[in-house]
C-alpha positions as protocol buffer text, in pm:
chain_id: "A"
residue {
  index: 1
  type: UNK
  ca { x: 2556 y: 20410 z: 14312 }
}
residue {
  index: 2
  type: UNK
  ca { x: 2513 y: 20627 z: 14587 }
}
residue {
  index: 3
  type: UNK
  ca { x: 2237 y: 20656 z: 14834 }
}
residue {
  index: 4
  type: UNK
  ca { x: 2026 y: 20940 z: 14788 }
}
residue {
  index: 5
  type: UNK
  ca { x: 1723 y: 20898 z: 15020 }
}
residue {
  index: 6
  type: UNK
  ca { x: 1645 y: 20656 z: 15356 }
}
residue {
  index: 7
  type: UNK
  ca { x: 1445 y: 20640 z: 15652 }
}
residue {
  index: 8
  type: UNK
  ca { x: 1318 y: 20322 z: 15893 }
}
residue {
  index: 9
  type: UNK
  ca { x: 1084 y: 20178 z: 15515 }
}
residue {
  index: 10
  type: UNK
  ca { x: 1304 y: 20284 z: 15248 }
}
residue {
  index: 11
  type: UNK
  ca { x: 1636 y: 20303 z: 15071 }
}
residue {
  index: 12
  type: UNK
  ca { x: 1698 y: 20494 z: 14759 }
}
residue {
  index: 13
  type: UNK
  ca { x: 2005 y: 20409 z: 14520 }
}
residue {
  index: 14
  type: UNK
  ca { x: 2109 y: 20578 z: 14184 }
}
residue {
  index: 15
  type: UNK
  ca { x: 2399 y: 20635 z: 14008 }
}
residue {
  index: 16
  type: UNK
  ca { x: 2470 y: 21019 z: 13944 }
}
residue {
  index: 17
  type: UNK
  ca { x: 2226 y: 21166 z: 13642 }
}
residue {
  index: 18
  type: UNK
  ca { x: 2597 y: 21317 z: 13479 }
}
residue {
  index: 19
  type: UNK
  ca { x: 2764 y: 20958 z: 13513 }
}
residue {
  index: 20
  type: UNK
  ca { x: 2437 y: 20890 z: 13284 }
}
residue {
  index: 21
  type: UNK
  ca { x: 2589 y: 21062 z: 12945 }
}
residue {
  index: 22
  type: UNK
  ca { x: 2903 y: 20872 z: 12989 }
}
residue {
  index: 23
  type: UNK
  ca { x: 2772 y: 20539 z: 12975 }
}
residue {
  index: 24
  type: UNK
  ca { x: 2730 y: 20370 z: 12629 }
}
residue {
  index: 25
  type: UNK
  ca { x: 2624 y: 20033 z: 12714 }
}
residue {
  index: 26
  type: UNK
  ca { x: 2336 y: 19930 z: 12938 }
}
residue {
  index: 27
  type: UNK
  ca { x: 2360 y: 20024 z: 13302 }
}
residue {
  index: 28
  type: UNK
  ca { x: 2179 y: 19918 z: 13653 }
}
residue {
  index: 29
  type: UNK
  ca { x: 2055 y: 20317 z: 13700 }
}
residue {
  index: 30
  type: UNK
  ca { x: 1886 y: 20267 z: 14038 }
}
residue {
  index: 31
  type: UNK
  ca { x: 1769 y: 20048 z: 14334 }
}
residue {
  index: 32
  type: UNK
  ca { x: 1492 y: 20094 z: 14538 }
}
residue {
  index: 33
  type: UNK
  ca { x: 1436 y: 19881 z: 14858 }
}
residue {
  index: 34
  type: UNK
  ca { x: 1125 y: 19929 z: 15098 }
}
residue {
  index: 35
  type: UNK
  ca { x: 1054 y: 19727 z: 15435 }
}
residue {
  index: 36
  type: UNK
  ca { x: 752 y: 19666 z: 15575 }
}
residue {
  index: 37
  type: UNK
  ca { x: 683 y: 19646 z: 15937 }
}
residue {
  index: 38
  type: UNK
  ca { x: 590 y: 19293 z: 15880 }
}
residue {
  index: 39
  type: UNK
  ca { x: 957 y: 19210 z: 15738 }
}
residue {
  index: 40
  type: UNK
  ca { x: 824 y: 19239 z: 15379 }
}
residue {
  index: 41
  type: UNK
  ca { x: 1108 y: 19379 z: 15141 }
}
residue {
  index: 42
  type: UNK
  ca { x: 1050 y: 19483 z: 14799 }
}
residue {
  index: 43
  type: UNK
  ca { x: 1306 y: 19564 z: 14596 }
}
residue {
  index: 44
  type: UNK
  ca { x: 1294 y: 19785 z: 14289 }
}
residue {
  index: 45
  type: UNK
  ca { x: 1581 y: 19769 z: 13956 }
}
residue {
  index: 46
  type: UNK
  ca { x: 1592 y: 20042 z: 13669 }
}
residue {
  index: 47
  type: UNK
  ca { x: 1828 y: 19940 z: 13431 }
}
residue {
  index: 48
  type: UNK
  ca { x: 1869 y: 20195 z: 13148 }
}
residue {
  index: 49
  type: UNK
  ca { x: 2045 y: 20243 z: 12799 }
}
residue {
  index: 50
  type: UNK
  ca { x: 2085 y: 20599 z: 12565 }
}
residue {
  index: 51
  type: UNK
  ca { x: 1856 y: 20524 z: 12280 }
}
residue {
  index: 52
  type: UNK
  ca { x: 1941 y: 20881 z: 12157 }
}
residue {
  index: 53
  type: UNK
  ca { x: 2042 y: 21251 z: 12242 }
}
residue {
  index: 54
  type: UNK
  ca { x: 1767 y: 21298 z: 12492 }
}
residue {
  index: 55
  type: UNK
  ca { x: 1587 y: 20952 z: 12511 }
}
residue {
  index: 56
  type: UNK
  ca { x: 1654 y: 20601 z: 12746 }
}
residue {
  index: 57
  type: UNK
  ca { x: 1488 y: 20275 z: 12736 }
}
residue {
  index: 58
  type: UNK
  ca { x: 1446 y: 20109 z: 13038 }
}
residue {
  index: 59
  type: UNK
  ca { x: 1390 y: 19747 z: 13222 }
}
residue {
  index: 60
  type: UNK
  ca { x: 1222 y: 19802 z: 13527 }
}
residue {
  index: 61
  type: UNK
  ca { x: 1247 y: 19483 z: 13753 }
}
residue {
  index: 62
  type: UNK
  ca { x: 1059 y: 19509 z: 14108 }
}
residue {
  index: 63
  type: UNK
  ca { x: 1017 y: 19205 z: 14288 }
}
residue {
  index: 64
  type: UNK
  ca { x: 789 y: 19156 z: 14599 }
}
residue {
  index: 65
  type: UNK
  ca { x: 862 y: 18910 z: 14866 }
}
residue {
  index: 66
  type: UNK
  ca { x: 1169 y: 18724 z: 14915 }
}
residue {
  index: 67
  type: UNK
  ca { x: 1386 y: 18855 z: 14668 }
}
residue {
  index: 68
  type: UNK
  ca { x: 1623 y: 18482 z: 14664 }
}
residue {
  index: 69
  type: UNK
  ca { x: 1277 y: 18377 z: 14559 }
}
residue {
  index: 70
  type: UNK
  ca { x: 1256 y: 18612 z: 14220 }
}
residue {
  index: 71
  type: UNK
  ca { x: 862 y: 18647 z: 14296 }
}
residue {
  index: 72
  type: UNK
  ca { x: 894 y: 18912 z: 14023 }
}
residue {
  index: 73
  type: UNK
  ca { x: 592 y: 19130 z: 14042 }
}
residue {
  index: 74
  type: UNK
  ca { x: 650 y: 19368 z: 13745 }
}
residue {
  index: 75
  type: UNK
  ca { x: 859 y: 19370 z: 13512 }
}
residue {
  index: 76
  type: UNK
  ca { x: 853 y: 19586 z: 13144 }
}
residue {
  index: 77
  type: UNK
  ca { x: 1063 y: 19751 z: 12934 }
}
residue {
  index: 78
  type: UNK
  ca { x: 929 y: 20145 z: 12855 }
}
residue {
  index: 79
  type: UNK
  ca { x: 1110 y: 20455 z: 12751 }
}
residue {
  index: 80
  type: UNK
  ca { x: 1198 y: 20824 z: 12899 }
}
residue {
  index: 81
  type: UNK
  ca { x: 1251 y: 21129 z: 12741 }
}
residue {
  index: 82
  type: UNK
  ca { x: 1384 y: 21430 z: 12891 }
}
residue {
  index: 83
  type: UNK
  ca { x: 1251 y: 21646 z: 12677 }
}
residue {
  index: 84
  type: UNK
  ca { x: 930 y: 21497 z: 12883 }
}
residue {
  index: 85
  type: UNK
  ca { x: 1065 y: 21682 z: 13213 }
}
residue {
  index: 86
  type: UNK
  ca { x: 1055 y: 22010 z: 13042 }
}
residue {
  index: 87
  type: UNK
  ca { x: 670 y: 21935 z: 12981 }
}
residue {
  index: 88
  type: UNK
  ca { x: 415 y: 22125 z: 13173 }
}
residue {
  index: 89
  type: UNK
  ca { x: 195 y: 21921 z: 13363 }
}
residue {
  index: 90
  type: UNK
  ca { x: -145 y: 21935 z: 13123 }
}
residue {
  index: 91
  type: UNK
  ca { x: 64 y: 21881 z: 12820 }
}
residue {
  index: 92
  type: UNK
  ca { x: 195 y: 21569 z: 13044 }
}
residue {
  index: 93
  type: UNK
  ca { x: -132 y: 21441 z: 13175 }
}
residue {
  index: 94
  type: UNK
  ca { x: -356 y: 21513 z: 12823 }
}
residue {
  index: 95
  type: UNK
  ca { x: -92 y: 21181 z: 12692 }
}
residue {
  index: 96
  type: UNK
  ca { x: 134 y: 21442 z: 12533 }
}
residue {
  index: 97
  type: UNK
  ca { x: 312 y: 21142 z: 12352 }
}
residue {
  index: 98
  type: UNK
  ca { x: 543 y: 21354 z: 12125 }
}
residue {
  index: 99
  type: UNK
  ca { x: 855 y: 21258 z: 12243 }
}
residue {
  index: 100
  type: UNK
  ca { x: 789 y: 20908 z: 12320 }
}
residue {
  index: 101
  type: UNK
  ca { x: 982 y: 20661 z: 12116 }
}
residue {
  index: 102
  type: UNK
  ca { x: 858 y: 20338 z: 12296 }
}
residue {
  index: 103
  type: UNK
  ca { x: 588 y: 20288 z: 12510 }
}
residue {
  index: 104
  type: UNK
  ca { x: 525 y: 20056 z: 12777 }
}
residue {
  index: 105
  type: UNK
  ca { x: 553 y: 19680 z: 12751 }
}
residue {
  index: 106
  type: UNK
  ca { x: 546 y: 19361 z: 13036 }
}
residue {
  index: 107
  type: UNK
  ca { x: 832 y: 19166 z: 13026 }
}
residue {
  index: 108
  type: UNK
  ca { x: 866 y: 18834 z: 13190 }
}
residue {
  index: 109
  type: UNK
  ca { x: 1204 y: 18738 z: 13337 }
}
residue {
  index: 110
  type: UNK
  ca { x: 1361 y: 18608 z: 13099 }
}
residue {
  index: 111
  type: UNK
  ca { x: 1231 y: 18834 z: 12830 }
}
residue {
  index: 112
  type: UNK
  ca { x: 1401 y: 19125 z: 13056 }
}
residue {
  index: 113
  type: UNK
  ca { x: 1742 y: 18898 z: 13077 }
}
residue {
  index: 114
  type: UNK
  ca { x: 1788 y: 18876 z: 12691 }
}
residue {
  index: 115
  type: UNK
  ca { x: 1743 y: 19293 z: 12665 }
}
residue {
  index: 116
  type: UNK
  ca { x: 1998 y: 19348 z: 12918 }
}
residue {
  index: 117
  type: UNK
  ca { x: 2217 y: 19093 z: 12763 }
}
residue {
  index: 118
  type: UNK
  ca { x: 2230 y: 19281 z: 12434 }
}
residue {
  index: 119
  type: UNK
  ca { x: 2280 y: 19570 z: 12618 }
}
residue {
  index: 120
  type: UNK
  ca { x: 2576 y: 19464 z: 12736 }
}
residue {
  index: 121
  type: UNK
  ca { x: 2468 y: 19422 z: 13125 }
}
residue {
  index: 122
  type: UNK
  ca { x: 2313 y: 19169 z: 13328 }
}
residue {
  index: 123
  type: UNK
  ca { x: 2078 y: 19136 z: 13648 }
}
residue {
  index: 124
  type: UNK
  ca { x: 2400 y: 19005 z: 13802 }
}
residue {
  index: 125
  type: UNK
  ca { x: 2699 y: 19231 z: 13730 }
}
């Protein structure tokens, strides 16, 4: 991953959109991290995997608090298209669904752990 965006609150980590293509398993795609001025971190986890030419499930993990802790706040497993970034912004926000393969659902943790197992990636590695 590289960084691609920080300041004093917040750190933002992806791996390259063209390392994206290469990757056939499930992958961590990016880490967010924010600070508080009262010491409160919250840390943010995409993982991703190619469903098809254009489309990617993901687990999104965020966690609030101590993160050693796992006070997971949200966690669910959605979908992106790109096709979706090509939309223009009515056909996005009348719930232009087209393109959509799956469609948000909440995951507890270890609901989240057994999708990224058979993805072939873990919290962990």
């Amino acid at each position: 991953m590289k960084l691609e965006i920080s300041d004093e609150d917040f750190e933002n980590w992806r791996i390259p959109r063209a390392i994206h293509d290469t990757i056939s398993t499930g992958f961590h795609a990016g880490k967010g991290f924010y600070i508080n001025k009262d010491s409160t971190l919250q840390e943010d986890d995409i993982f991703r995997k190619r469903i098809d030419d254009t489309t990617f499930a993901f687990v999104a993990i965020l966690t609030f608090g101590k993160v050693s802790k796992n006070q997971f706040t949200s966690i669910y497993y959605d979908s992106v298209d790109e096709k979706e970034l090509t939309l223009k912004a009515t056909e996005y926000l009348n719930s232009d669904t087209r393109h959509r393969e799956f469609h948000k659902k909440d995951l507890t943790i270890e609901e989240a752990d057994s999708i990224l197992s058979s993805w072939g990636t873990s919290r962990f590695k």
